[in-house]
Amino acid sequence: MVTRLEQPRGGFNFDNFQRNVSLEQKGIRIPKPIKTGTTIAAIIYKDGVCLGADTRATSGPIVADKNCAKIHYLAPNIYCCGAGTAADTEFTTALISSQLELHRLTTGRQTRLSTARSMLCQMLFKYQGHVSAALIIGGYDVNGPNLYSVMPHGSVDNVPFMTMGSGSLAAMAVFERSWRKDLERQEAIDLVKDAIDAGIFNDLGSGSNVDINVIEKDKVDIYRNYYKPNERAPKEKVYKFKRGTTPILKESIKDILVITEGVEAMDIS
Amino acid sequence: MDHFSQGNINYPPQPRSDAFSDPTTQTLNPIVVGSSVLAIKYKDGVMLAADTLASFGSLARFRDCERLYRVGDFTVLGASGDISDFQYTTHLLDTLVVEEYYTNDGHVLKPPNIYEYLSRLTYGKRNKFDPLLNSYVIGGFDGGEGFLGYVGHLGTSYQSSTIATGIGAHIAQPILRKVVEGRENTITEEEAIQVLEDCEKILYCRDGRSLNYYQRAKITAQGVEISGPHKVEGDWQYGVKFGKYGNFK
């Protein structure tokens, strides 16, 4: 029997709309997406870009992951911080990352930030904001260091500094206060760390550690858990029970394996 | 654009509209509103800051509205939220101060008294579904040290060394906490002025309902001093100066 694969039709696909409406009327709720509740921040400094993120992933009021990684790889010279629904940011960046690799093989050139930006914003616009990914793309290409922010509905901004996520106001306040043009590398790292720190301690959706990525011309430094202001205090005592705490009343040992010497013919009937 | 089709259909409360019902006698939604109020404790006492804008939705209607109000000799009340409710409260407090004066028993109304009074008032009114739609900041000097308290529209009240209402709670509070927490007894007046000025500048940049003129109140052992309006320089060259103006470059 031969089945013919149908060519996917272009444009928006509303096939499931009727089904969703009738399901909702029956009382079946669509599961609520898990958001990251995040502070992400990035700046351009003298020689490159510096990206930062907190490491808390929340599922409502519960911390789902105490140390997740929110800075995603897009290209050897481009990284992307993601806020919003964790799955959306993860899969969107992975998809565009592989598309960029194929693009690199076709063009034979280093990926440009504007390519990554265009691919991301066109995809997010296509999904009309239902893909809840708010991204900050930073990298160093032929045009120098660059920073773009991409909103879930597909709008883009080309900016010298940016913050996103629930802790973005706290982090933005730090940037508005202390950002200047042409910061040195360590000053830039300190500024981004302070911004994420403000988010971690003033926003309930953000917490744990600070991840930093520094991208310069032909050089990327990844500082996973650059700053850990929330380390768990070491346990004061050893809480293991001593042997003999539970008294042994009776001991009975049985052999499970029976070992026999010799050769047995294999049954090939 | 129907804003209320999802979520709680009973909020915001709607006026009863049939001919037989009484007119509404409570504030339903805040109409003319003030934005953030910031306050910190410093070495000599406390300092408050609030911009001089009363917005009517997205219209900057009253650009000379004083949201820092002196109560007696040692207290300043700052308010954000509905201005009509603020005016009602200041009227009540005026009456209170006058009553204390003609009682003439040697007692004066101190900051903790004002704080407690407002806390009971707002909580009581909230229980009767007739809330004062304000966030109050009570700053004063009492017993040799500064006093700083917050009272909200639900009757929530607390004291802290840094307070910020409205959008300032999200934007300015992280900065105030970083600069002030732990240093309340060593931070000088110049530093206090600087941090409040920085925050007002940032709020002017990032709050869509703010103004570049603000008032400052200083309460120390010497009493109350309300200064202003001070002007804030806004920097709108973000992007342009940097050569990154415009999209898709």
Coordinates of C-alpha atoms in Angstrom, one line a residue:
Chain A
M1 CA 0.0 0.0 0.0
V2 CA 1.3 3.4 -0.9
T3 CA 0.6 6.5 1.1
R4 CA 1.3 9.8 -0.4
L5 CA 2.8 12.5 1.9
E6 CA 1.0 15.8 1.7
Q7 CA 3.0 18.9 1.1
P8 CA 2.6 21.1 4.2
R9 CA 0.3 24.1 3.4
G10 CA 1.7 27.5 4.0
G11 CA 0.2 30.1 6.4
F12 CA -1.4 29.7 9.8
N13 CA -3.1 26.5 10.7
F14 CA -6.3 26.8 12.5
D15 CA -7.4 23.1 12.3
N16 CA -7.4 22.6 16.1
F17 CA -9.4 25.7 16.9
Q18 CA -12.9 24.1 16.9
R19 CA -11.6 21.1 18.9
N20 CA -10.0 23.4 21.5
V21 CA -13.2 25.5 21.9
S22 CA -15.4 22.4 22.4
L23 CA -12.9 20.9 24.9
E24 CA -12.9 24.1 26.9
Q25 CA -16.7 24.1 26.9
K26 CA -16.6 20.6 28.3
G27 CA -14.5 22.0 31.2
I28 CA -11.1 20.7 30.1
R29 CA -8.5 23.3 31.0
I30 CA -5.4 23.8 28.8
P31 CA -2.4 23.1 31.1
K32 CA -0.7 26.3 32.3
P33 CA 2.7 26.8 30.8
I34 CA 5.7 26.7 33.1
K35 CA 7.5 30.0 33.1
T36 CA 11.0 30.7 34.1
G37 CA 10.3 33.9 36.1
T38 CA 13.7 35.3 35.3
T39 CA 16.2 38.1 35.4
I40 CA 18.3 38.3 32.2
A41 CA 20.5 41.2 31.3
A42 CA 23.1 42.1 28.7
I43 CA 25.3 45.1 27.8
I44 CA 27.7 46.2 25.1
Y45 CA 31.0 47.3 26.4
K46 CA 34.2 48.5 24.8
D47 CA 35.4 45.2 23.3
G48 CA 32.3 43.1 23.1
V49 CA 29.1 42.0 24.8
C50 CA 28.4 40.7 28.3
L51 CA 25.4 38.5 28.9
G52 CA 24.0 37.5 32.3
A53 CA 21.2 35.5 33.8
D54 CA 19.9 34.1 37.1
T55 CA 19.5 30.3 37.5
R56 CA 16.0 29.8 38.9
A57 CA 13.2 28.0 37.0
T58 CA 9.8 28.3 38.6
S59 CA 6.6 26.4 38.2
G60 CA 4.0 28.7 39.8
P61 CA 5.2 29.2 43.4
I62 CA 7.6 26.3 43.4
V63 CA 11.2 26.4 42.3
A64 CA 11.4 23.7 39.7
D65 CA 15.2 24.0 39.0
K66 CA 17.6 25.7 41.4
N67 CA 20.4 25.9 38.9
C68 CA 19.2 25.9 35.3
A69 CA 21.1 27.5 32.4
K70 CA 19.3 30.4 30.7
I71 CA 22.1 31.4 28.3
H72 CA 21.7 29.4 25.2
Y73 CA 24.2 28.8 22.3
L74 CA 23.1 30.1 18.9
A75 CA 26.4 30.2 17.0
P76 CA 30.1 30.1 18.0
N77 CA 30.0 33.9 18.2
I78 CA 26.4 34.4 19.3
Y79 CA 24.6 33.5 22.5
C80 CA 21.1 34.2 23.6
C81 CA 19.5 34.7 27.0
G82 CA 15.9 33.5 27.3
A83 CA 13.0 34.5 29.5
G84 CA 9.4 33.3 29.5
T85 CA 8.2 29.7 29.1
A86 CA 11.3 27.5 29.6
A87 CA 10.3 25.0 26.9
D88 CA 9.7 27.7 24.4
T89 CA 13.0 29.4 25.0
E90 CA 14.9 26.1 24.9
F91 CA 13.4 24.8 21.7
T92 CA 13.2 28.0 19.9
T93 CA 16.9 28.7 20.4
A94 CA 17.8 25.1 19.6
L95 CA 15.8 25.3 16.3
I96 CA 17.3 28.6 15.2
S97 CA 20.8 27.4 16.3
S98 CA 20.6 24.4 13.9
Q99 CA 19.1 26.6 11.2
L100 CA 22.1 28.9 11.6
E101 CA 24.6 26.0 11.4
L102 CA 23.0 25.0 8.0
H103 CA 23.1 28.6 7.0
R104 CA 26.8 28.8 7.9
L105 CA 27.6 25.7 5.8
T106 CA 25.7 27.2 2.8
T107 CA 27.3 30.6 3.0
G108 CA 30.8 29.6 4.3
R109 CA 30.9 32.7 6.5
Q110 CA 30.7 33.5 10.2
T111 CA 27.1 34.0 11.3
R112 CA 25.8 37.5 11.7
L113 CA 23.6 38.7 14.5
S114 CA 21.1 40.2 12.1
T115 CA 20.6 36.7 10.6
A116 CA 19.8 35.2 14.0
R117 CA 17.6 38.1 14.9
S118 CA 15.6 37.9 11.6
M119 CA 15.1 34.1 12.0
L120 CA 13.9 34.5 15.6
C121 CA 11.5 37.4 15.1
Q122 CA 10.0 36.0 11.9
M123 CA 9.3 32.7 13.7
L124 CA 7.9 34.3 16.8
F125 CA 5.6 36.6 14.8
K126 CA 4.3 33.6 12.8
Y127 CA 3.1 32.2 16.2
Q128 CA 1.5 35.5 17.2
G129 CA 2.9 35.5 20.7
H130 CA 1.8 32.0 21.6
V131 CA 5.4 31.0 21.7
S132 CA 6.2 32.8 24.9
A133 CA 9.9 33.5 24.4
A134 CA 11.5 36.8 25.3
L135 CA 15.1 36.7 24.2
I136 CA 18.2 38.9 24.3
I137 CA 20.6 38.0 21.6
G138 CA 24.2 39.1 22.0
G139 CA 27.3 38.5 19.8
Y140 CA 30.3 39.7 18.0
D141 CA 30.2 39.6 14.2
V142 CA 31.8 41.5 11.2
N143 CA 29.9 44.6 12.3
G144 CA 31.3 44.5 15.8
P145 CA 29.6 43.8 19.1
N146 CA 25.8 43.9 18.9
L147 CA 22.7 43.3 21.1
Y148 CA 19.1 42.7 20.1
S149 CA 16.1 42.1 22.2
V150 CA 13.2 40.0 20.7
M151 CA 9.8 40.1 22.3
P152 CA 7.3 37.1 22.2
H153 CA 5.2 38.8 19.5
G154 CA 8.1 39.3 17.2
S155 CA 9.2 42.9 17.7
V156 CA 12.9 43.6 17.8
D157 CA 15.0 46.4 19.3
N158 CA 18.7 47.1 18.7
V159 CA 20.0 48.3 22.1
P160 CA 23.2 49.1 24.0
F161 CA 21.8 47.5 27.2
M162 CA 18.7 45.4 27.9
T163 CA 17.0 43.4 30.6
M164 CA 14.1 41.0 30.5
G165 CA 12.0 38.8 32.6
S166 CA 10.1 39.4 35.9
G167 CA 13.3 40.8 37.5
S168 CA 13.9 43.2 34.5
L169 CA 12.8 46.3 36.3
A170 CA 15.2 45.7 39.2
A171 CA 18.1 45.0 36.8
M172 CA 17.2 47.9 34.5
A173 CA 17.4 50.3 37.4
V174 CA 21.0 49.2 38.0
F175 CA 21.8 49.7 34.4
E176 CA 20.1 53.1 34.1
R177 CA 22.2 54.2 37.1
S178 CA 25.6 52.9 36.2
W179 CA 25.9 52.1 32.4
R180 CA 28.2 54.2 30.4
K181 CA 29.6 53.8 26.9
D182 CA 33.0 51.9 26.5
L183 CA 33.2 50.1 29.9
E184 CA 36.2 47.9 30.5
R185 CA 35.7 44.1 30.5
Q186 CA 35.8 43.6 34.3
E187 CA 33.6 46.7 34.8
A188 CA 31.1 45.3 32.4
I189 CA 31.1 41.9 34.1
D190 CA 30.6 43.6 37.5
L191 CA 27.8 45.7 36.2
V192 CA 25.9 42.8 34.7
K193 CA 26.5 40.8 37.9
D194 CA 25.1 43.7 40.0
A195 CA 22.0 43.9 37.8
I196 CA 21.2 40.1 38.0
D197 CA 21.9 40.4 41.8
A198 CA 19.3 43.1 42.1
G199 CA 16.9 40.8 40.3
I200 CA 17.8 37.8 42.4
F201 CA 17.2 39.6 45.7
N202 CA 14.3 41.8 44.8
D203 CA 12.2 39.5 42.5
L204 CA 10.6 36.4 43.8
G205 CA 10.7 34.8 40.4
S206 CA 14.5 35.0 40.2
G207 CA 17.1 33.5 42.4
S208 CA 20.1 31.2 43.0
N209 CA 23.2 32.0 41.1
V210 CA 24.5 34.4 38.4
D211 CA 25.7 33.0 35.0
I212 CA 27.9 35.3 32.9
N213 CA 28.9 35.0 29.2
V214 CA 31.5 37.4 27.7
I215 CA 31.7 37.5 23.9
E216 CA 34.6 39.3 22.3
K217 CA 36.1 39.2 18.8
D218 CA 36.9 35.5 18.2
K219 CA 36.7 34.7 21.9
V220 CA 33.9 33.5 24.1
D221 CA 34.2 33.0 27.9
I222 CA 31.5 31.1 29.7
Y223 CA 31.3 31.7 33.4
R224 CA 28.7 29.2 34.6
N225 CA 27.7 30.2 38.2
Y226 CA 30.1 33.2 38.2
Y227 CA 28.6 34.4 41.4
K228 CA 26.9 32.2 44.0
P229 CA 25.3 34.4 46.7
N230 CA 22.8 31.7 47.8
E231 CA 25.0 28.8 48.8
R232 CA 23.5 26.4 51.2
A233 CA 25.3 26.5 54.6
P234 CA 27.2 23.3 55.3
K235 CA 25.5 20.9 57.7
E236 CA 26.7 21.4 61.2
K237 CA 26.9 17.8 62.3
V238 CA 27.0 14.3 60.7
Y239 CA 23.5 13.0 60.8
K240 CA 24.2 9.4 59.8
F241 CA 23.0 6.7 62.2
K242 CA 25.7 4.6 63.8
R243 CA 25.8 0.9 63.0
G244 CA 23.9 -0.9 65.7
T245 CA 21.3 1.8 66.3
T246 CA 18.7 -0.6 65.1
P247 CA 19.3 -3.9 67.0
I248 CA 19.5 -7.0 64.9
L249 CA 17.3 -9.8 66.4
K250 CA 17.8 -12.5 63.9
E251 CA 20.1 -13.1 60.9
S252 CA 19.3 -15.5 58.0
I253 CA 21.4 -15.7 54.8
K254 CA 20.2 -17.5 51.7
D255 CA 22.2 -18.1 48.5
I256 CA 20.3 -16.8 45.5
L257 CA 22.9 -17.9 43.0
V258 CA 23.7 -21.6 42.8
I259 CA 27.1 -22.1 41.2
T260 CA 27.8 -25.4 39.5
E261 CA 31.0 -26.6 37.8
G262 CA 30.8 -28.4 34.4
V263 CA 29.6 -28.1 30.9
E264 CA 26.0 -28.3 29.7
A265 CA 24.9 -28.6 26.1
M266 CA 23.0 -25.6 24.7
D267 CA 19.3 -26.3 23.9
I268 CA 18.9 -25.7 20.2
S269 CA 15.6 -27.4 19.7
Chain B
M1 CA -11.0 46.2 23.2
D2 CA -12.8 44.3 25.9
H3 CA -10.5 44.3 28.9
F4 CA -12.7 42.3 31.2
S5 CA -13.9 39.3 29.3
Q6 CA -11.3 37.1 31.0
G7 CA -10.7 37.0 34.7
N8 CA -12.9 38.2 37.5
I9 CA -16.1 39.6 36.0
N10 CA -16.9 41.4 39.3
Y11 CA -13.8 43.6 39.2
P12 CA -13.6 46.6 38.9
P13 CA -16.9 47.2 40.7
Q14 CA -19.4 48.8 38.4
P15 CA -21.9 51.6 39.4
R16 CA -25.4 50.3 39.7
S17 CA -27.2 51.7 36.8
D18 CA -30.9 51.3 37.3
A19 CA -33.2 54.2 38.2
F20 CA -34.1 52.8 41.6
S21 CA -30.6 52.4 43.0
D22 CA -28.8 55.0 45.2
P23 CA -25.8 56.8 43.7
T24 CA -22.4 55.3 44.5
T25 CA -20.7 57.0 47.4
Q26 CA -17.3 55.3 47.1
T27 CA -14.2 55.6 44.9
L28 CA -14.5 52.7 42.5
N29 CA -11.4 53.1 40.4
P30 CA -8.6 55.6 41.0
I31 CA -9.1 58.5 38.6
V32 CA -6.5 61.2 39.2
V33 CA -3.5 59.4 40.4
G34 CA 0.0 60.1 41.7
S35 CA 2.9 57.8 40.9
S36 CA 5.7 56.5 43.1
V37 CA 6.8 57.9 46.5
L38 CA 10.3 57.0 47.7
A39 CA 11.6 57.2 51.3
I40 CA 14.8 56.3 53.2
K41 CA 16.2 56.5 56.7
Y42 CA 19.6 58.1 56.9
K43 CA 22.0 59.3 59.6
D44 CA 20.0 62.4 60.8
G45 CA 16.5 61.2 60.2
V46 CA 14.4 60.3 57.2
M47 CA 14.0 61.7 53.7
L48 CA 11.0 61.3 51.3
A49 CA 10.8 62.1 47.6
A50 CA 7.8 62.3 45.2
D51 CA 7.3 63.8 41.8
T52 CA 4.8 66.6 41.4
L53 CA 2.5 64.9 38.9
A54 CA -1.2 63.9 39.2
S55 CA -2.1 61.9 36.0
F56 CA -5.6 61.6 34.6
G57 CA -5.1 58.3 32.9
S58 CA -2.4 58.9 30.3
L59 CA -2.8 62.7 30.5
A60 CA -0.3 64.6 32.6
R61 CA -3.1 66.7 34.1
F62 CA -1.7 68.5 37.2
R63 CA 2.0 69.1 37.0
D64 CA 2.2 71.0 40.3
C65 CA 0.5 68.5 42.7
E66 CA 2.2 68.3 46.1
R67 CA 2.1 64.8 47.3
L68 CA 4.2 65.3 50.4
Y69 CA 2.1 66.6 53.2
R70 CA 3.2 67.9 56.5
V71 CA 1.3 66.7 59.6
G72 CA 2.2 68.5 62.8
D73 CA 5.8 69.3 63.4
F74 CA 7.5 66.0 63.1
T75 CA 5.7 64.0 60.4
V76 CA 5.4 64.0 56.6
L77 CA 2.8 62.0 54.8
G78 CA 3.5 61.0 51.2
A79 CA 0.8 59.4 49.1
S80 CA 0.5 57.7 45.7
G81 CA -2.7 56.5 44.2
D82 CA -6.0 58.4 44.0
I83 CA -5.6 62.1 44.7
S84 CA -9.1 62.7 45.8
D85 CA -8.7 60.0 48.6
F86 CA -5.4 61.7 49.5
Q87 CA -7.2 65.0 49.9
Y88 CA -9.8 63.4 52.0
T89 CA -7.1 61.9 54.3
T90 CA -5.2 65.1 54.6
H91 CA -8.5 66.8 55.6
L92 CA -9.1 64.2 58.3
L93 CA -5.5 64.6 59.6
D94 CA -5.9 68.4 59.7
T95 CA -9.0 67.9 61.8
L96 CA -7.1 65.5 64.0
V97 CA -4.2 67.9 64.5
V98 CA -6.6 70.8 65.4
E99 CA -8.5 68.6 67.9
E100 CA -5.2 67.6 69.6
Y101 CA -4.3 71.3 69.7
Y102 CA -7.4 72.5 71.4
T103 CA -7.4 69.5 73.8
N104 CA -4.3 71.2 75.1
D105 CA -3.1 68.4 77.3
G106 CA 0.6 68.7 76.5
H107 CA 0.5 65.7 74.0
V108 CA 1.3 66.1 70.4
L109 CA 0.6 63.7 67.5
K110 CA 3.8 61.8 66.7
P111 CA 4.7 59.8 63.6
P112 CA 3.8 56.4 65.2
N113 CA 0.4 57.8 66.1
I114 CA -0.3 59.0 62.6
Y115 CA 0.9 55.6 61.2
E116 CA -1.4 53.7 63.6
Y117 CA -4.3 56.0 62.8
L118 CA -3.9 55.6 59.0
S119 CA -3.5 51.9 59.3
R120 CA -6.7 51.5 61.3
L121 CA -8.5 53.9 59.0
T122 CA -7.6 52.2 55.8
Y123 CA -8.2 48.7 57.1
G124 CA -11.6 49.7 58.5
K125 CA -12.7 51.3 55.2
R126 CA -11.4 48.3 53.2
N127 CA -13.6 46.0 55.4
K128 CA -16.6 48.1 54.5
F129 CA -15.8 47.9 50.7
D130 CA -15.1 51.6 50.7
P131 CA -11.3 51.7 50.4
L132 CA -9.0 54.6 50.3
L133 CA -7.1 53.8 47.0
N134 CA -3.7 55.1 48.2
S135 CA -0.3 53.9 49.3
Y136 CA 0.9 56.1 52.2
V137 CA 4.4 56.7 53.3
I138 CA 4.6 58.1 56.9
G139 CA 8.0 59.6 57.6
G140 CA 9.0 61.3 60.8
F141 CA 11.4 61.9 63.6
D142 CA 10.5 60.6 67.1
G143 CA 12.3 59.6 70.2
G144 CA 15.7 60.6 68.9
E145 CA 15.5 58.6 65.7
G146 CA 13.8 58.4 62.3
F147 CA 10.5 56.7 61.8
L148 CA 9.4 55.3 58.4
G149 CA 6.2 53.4 57.8
Y150 CA 4.0 52.2 54.9
V151 CA 0.2 51.9 54.9
G152 CA -1.5 50.4 51.8
H153 CA -5.1 50.4 50.4
L154 CA -5.9 47.1 52.0
G155 CA -4.8 48.2 55.4
T156 CA -1.4 46.5 55.2
S157 CA 1.2 48.3 57.2
Y158 CA 4.9 47.8 57.9
Q159 CA 8.0 49.7 58.9
S160 CA 11.3 49.6 57.0
S161 CA 14.4 51.6 56.4
T162 CA 13.5 51.9 52.7
I163 CA 10.1 52.3 51.3
A164 CA 8.9 52.8 47.7
T165 CA 5.4 52.7 46.4
G166 CA 3.9 52.2 43.0
I167 CA 6.3 51.4 40.2
G168 CA 9.1 52.7 42.4
A169 CA 8.7 49.4 44.3
H170 CA 9.9 47.5 41.3
I171 CA 12.5 50.0 39.9
A172 CA 13.8 52.1 42.8
Q173 CA 13.5 49.8 45.8
P174 CA 16.4 47.5 44.6
I175 CA 18.7 50.5 44.5
L176 CA 17.5 52.0 47.8
R177 CA 18.0 48.7 49.5
K178 CA 21.5 48.2 48.1
V179 CA 22.6 51.7 49.1
V180 CA 20.8 52.0 52.5
E181 CA 20.4 48.6 54.1
G182 CA 22.8 48.2 56.9
R183 CA 24.1 51.8 56.7
E184 CA 21.1 53.7 58.1
N185 CA 23.2 55.2 60.8
T186 CA 26.2 56.2 58.6
I187 CA 24.6 57.4 55.4
T188 CA 25.1 61.1 55.1
E189 CA 22.6 63.8 54.0
E190 CA 24.5 64.3 50.7
E191 CA 24.4 60.6 49.9
A192 CA 20.8 60.4 50.8
I193 CA 19.9 63.3 48.5
Q194 CA 22.1 61.7 45.7
V195 CA 20.4 58.3 45.9
L196 CA 16.9 59.8 45.9
E197 CA 17.9 62.0 43.0
D198 CA 19.3 59.0 41.0
C199 CA 16.1 57.1 41.6
E200 CA 13.9 60.0 40.5
K201 CA 16.0 60.2 37.4
I202 CA 15.6 56.6 36.6
L203 CA 11.9 56.7 37.3
Y204 CA 11.5 59.6 34.9
C205 CA 13.2 57.5 32.3
R206 CA 11.3 54.3 32.9
D207 CA 7.9 55.2 34.5
G208 CA 5.4 56.1 31.8
R209 CA 3.4 58.2 34.4
S210 CA 6.1 60.4 35.9
L211 CA 7.5 63.9 35.7
N212 CA 10.9 65.5 35.8
Y213 CA 10.0 67.7 38.8
Y214 CA 10.0 66.3 42.3
Q215 CA 9.7 67.4 45.9
R216 CA 11.9 66.3 48.7
A217 CA 11.1 66.2 52.4
K218 CA 13.7 66.0 55.2
I219 CA 12.6 65.2 58.7
T220 CA 15.3 65.5 61.4
A221 CA 15.5 66.5 65.1
Q222 CA 15.2 70.1 63.8
G223 CA 11.8 69.4 62.3
V224 CA 10.3 69.1 58.8
E225 CA 11.7 70.7 55.7
I226 CA 9.9 70.2 52.4
S227 CA 12.0 71.4 49.5
G228 CA 11.4 71.6 45.7
P229 CA 10.3 71.2 43.1
H230 CA 13.7 70.0 41.9
K231 CA 14.3 69.4 38.3
V232 CA 15.6 66.1 37.0
E233 CA 17.6 66.0 33.7
G234 CA 16.3 63.2 31.5
D235 CA 18.7 61.5 29.1
W236 CA 16.8 60.4 26.0
Q237 CA 19.9 59.9 23.8
Y238 CA 19.7 56.1 24.5
G239 CA 20.5 54.5 21.2
V240 CA 21.0 57.7 19.2
K241 CA 24.3 58.7 20.9
F242 CA 25.5 55.2 20.7
G243 CA 24.9 55.0 17.0
K244 CA 22.3 52.2 17.3
Y245 CA 19.2 54.2 16.5
G246 CA 16.5 52.5 14.5
N247 CA 15.8 48.8 13.9
F248 CA 17.0 46.4 11.3
K249 CA 20.3 48.2 10.8

